[in-house]
């Protein structure tokens, strides 16, 4: 795994965006990532709309060869952690589907695909592999 060189986790900028307990929880996930795995934080905390009761939304993106190791989902300390998994291949397919959408075909898109694309696009990169 390679982390962002200009803003290694957790940078001062990350600490401004995320509350201290969220930084601690995300760090626990980051420290346990398998090689070839990327982690993106998204949701209300990443968008700056979070509050002390906001959950932590994470996307784990891994190679097909990386075992899909379950990451705990549920109440962790005082925050709910929601963690979704996807492969690099499924991410590329998602990007292709959404980016090929026009105003006339947008009604054909699944809302889940548009939501995932948006969440990943506005997400805060925590750990990125070269293939991400």
CSV table of C-alpha atoms in Angstrom, one decimal:
chain,number,residue,atom,x,y,z
A,1,UNK,CA,0.0,0.0,0.0
A,2,UNK,CA,1.2,3.5,-0.7
A,3,UNK,CA,-0.3,6.5,1.1
A,4,UNK,CA,-0.6,10.0,-0.3
A,5,UNK,CA,2.9,11.5,-0.2
A,6,UNK,CA,1.7,15.1,0.1
A,7,UNK,CA,-0.8,14.4,2.9
A,8,UNK,CA,0.0,11.2,4.7
A,9,UNK,CA,-2.7,10.0,7.0
A,10,UNK,CA,-3.5,11.7,9.3
A,11,UNK,CA,-2.3,15.1,8.1
A,12,UNK,CA,-3.1,18.4,9.7
A,13,UNK,CA,-5.7,18.9,7.0
A,14,UNK,CA,-7.3,15.6,7.9
A,15,UNK,CA,-7.4,16.5,11.6
A,16,UNK,CA,-9.2,19.7,10.7
A,17,UNK,CA,-11.9,17.7,8.8
A,18,UNK,CA,-12.4,14.8,11.1
A,19,UNK,CA,-13.0,14.8,14.8
A,20,UNK,CA,-10.2,13.2,16.9
A,21,UNK,CA,-12.3,10.0,17.6
A,22,UNK,CA,-13.0,9.6,13.9
A,23,UNK,CA,-9.3,10.0,13.1
A,24,UNK,CA,-8.5,7.3,15.7
A,25,UNK,CA,-11.1,4.9,14.3
A,26,UNK,CA,-10.0,5.5,10.6
A,27,UNK,CA,-6.4,5.0,11.6
A,28,UNK,CA,-7.3,1.5,13.1
A,29,UNK,CA,-8.7,0.6,9.7
A,30,UNK,CA,-5.7,2.0,7.8
A,31,UNK,CA,-3.2,0.1,9.9
A,32,UNK,CA,-5.0,-3.2,9.2
A,33,UNK,CA,-5.3,-2.8,5.4
A,34,UNK,CA,-3.9,-5.6,3.2
A,35,UNK,CA,-1.4,-4.7,0.5
A,36,UNK,CA,-3.2,-3.6,-2.7
A,37,UNK,CA,-6.0,-2.0,-0.8
A,38,UNK,CA,-7.1,1.6,-0.9
A,39,UNK,CA,-9.3,3.4,1.6
A,40,UNK,CA,-11.5,6.5,1.0
A,41,UNK,CA,-13.5,8.2,3.7
A,42,UNK,CA,-16.7,9.8,2.5
A,43,UNK,CA,-20.1,10.9,3.8
A,44,UNK,CA,-21.0,13.8,6.0
A,45,UNK,CA,-17.7,14.0,7.9
A,46,UNK,CA,-15.7,14.2,4.6
A,47,UNK,CA,-18.1,16.8,3.2
A,48,UNK,CA,-17.8,18.9,6.3
A,49,UNK,CA,-21.4,18.5,7.3
A,50,UNK,CA,-20.9,16.0,10.1
A,51,UNK,CA,-21.7,16.4,13.7
A,52,UNK,CA,-20.7,14.5,16.9
A,53,UNK,CA,-23.2,11.8,16.1
A,54,UNK,CA,-22.3,11.3,12.5
A,55,UNK,CA,-21.2,7.9,11.3
A,56,UNK,CA,-17.9,7.2,9.6
A,57,UNK,CA,-18.4,6.1,6.0
A,58,UNK,CA,-15.5,4.2,4.4
A,59,UNK,CA,-14.9,2.6,1.0
A,60,UNK,CA,-12.3,-0.2,0.8
A,61,UNK,CA,-11.1,-0.7,-2.7
A,62,UNK,CA,-9.0,-3.8,-3.3
A,63,UNK,CA,-7.6,-6.0,-6.1
A,64,UNK,CA,-9.5,-9.1,-7.0
A,65,UNK,CA,-6.6,-11.1,-5.6
A,66,UNK,CA,-6.9,-9.5,-2.2
A,67,UNK,CA,-9.2,-11.5,0.1
A,68,UNK,CA,-12.3,-9.6,0.9
A,69,UNK,CA,-11.6,-9.5,4.6
A,70,UNK,CA,-14.6,-8.3,6.5
A,71,UNK,CA,-14.1,-5.0,8.3
A,72,UNK,CA,-16.3,-4.5,11.3
A,73,UNK,CA,-19.4,-2.6,10.6
A,74,UNK,CA,-21.5,-1.2,13.4
A,75,UNK,CA,-21.1,0.7,16.6
A,76,UNK,CA,-17.5,1.3,17.5
A,77,UNK,CA,-17.0,3.4,20.6
A,78,UNK,CA,-19.4,6.3,20.0
A,79,UNK,CA,-19.7,6.2,16.2
A,80,UNK,CA,-21.3,3.9,13.7
A,81,UNK,CA,-18.9,2.7,11.0
A,82,UNK,CA,-20.2,1.9,7.6
A,83,UNK,CA,-17.7,0.2,5.4
A,84,UNK,CA,-18.3,-0.8,1.8
A,85,UNK,CA,-16.0,-3.0,-0.2
A,86,UNK,CA,-15.4,-3.0,-4.0
A,87,UNK,CA,-12.7,-4.2,-6.3
A,88,UNK,CA,-10.6,-2.0,-8.6
A,89,UNK,CA,-12.4,-3.6,-11.5
A,90,UNK,CA,-15.8,-2.8,-10.2
A,91,UNK,CA,-14.7,0.8,-9.6
A,92,UNK,CA,-13.5,1.1,-13.2
A,93,UNK,CA,-16.8,-0.3,-14.4
A,94,UNK,CA,-18.7,2.1,-12.2
A,95,UNK,CA,-16.7,5.1,-13.5
A,96,UNK,CA,-17.3,4.0,-17.1
A,97,UNK,CA,-21.1,3.5,-16.6
A,98,UNK,CA,-21.6,6.9,-14.9
A,99,UNK,CA,-19.3,8.9,-17.1
A,100,UNK,CA,-21.0,7.7,-20.2
A,101,UNK,CA,-24.3,9.0,-19.0
A,102,UNK,CA,-25.9,11.9,-20.7
A,103,UNK,CA,-29.0,13.9,-19.7
A,104,UNK,CA,-31.1,11.7,-21.9
A,105,UNK,CA,-29.8,8.5,-20.4
A,106,UNK,CA,-29.5,9.5,-16.7
A,107,UNK,CA,-32.9,8.0,-15.9
A,108,UNK,CA,-31.5,4.6,-16.9
A,109,UNK,CA,-28.7,4.8,-14.2
A,110,UNK,CA,-29.3,3.1,-10.9
A,111,UNK,CA,-29.4,5.5,-8.1
A,112,UNK,CA,-26.9,3.4,-6.1
A,113,UNK,CA,-24.3,3.7,-8.9
A,114,UNK,CA,-24.7,7.5,-9.0
A,115,UNK,CA,-24.5,7.7,-5.2
A,116,UNK,CA,-21.4,5.5,-5.1
A,117,UNK,CA,-19.7,7.5,-7.8
A,118,UNK,CA,-20.5,10.8,-6.0
A,119,UNK,CA,-19.3,9.5,-2.6
A,120,UNK,CA,-16.0,8.3,-4.1
A,121,UNK,CA,-15.6,11.5,-6.1
A,122,UNK,CA,-15.9,13.8,-3.0
A,123,UNK,CA,-14.2,11.3,-0.7
A,124,UNK,CA,-11.1,12.0,1.3
A,125,UNK,CA,-8.3,9.7,0.2
A,126,UNK,CA,-6.8,8.0,3.2
A,127,UNK,CA,-4.6,5.3,1.6
A,128,UNK,CA,-4.2,4.8,-2.1
A,129,UNK,CA,-2.5,2.1,-4.1
A,130,UNK,CA,-0.8,2.9,-7.3
A,131,UNK,CA,-3.6,1.2,-9.3
A,132,UNK,CA,-6.2,3.4,-7.6
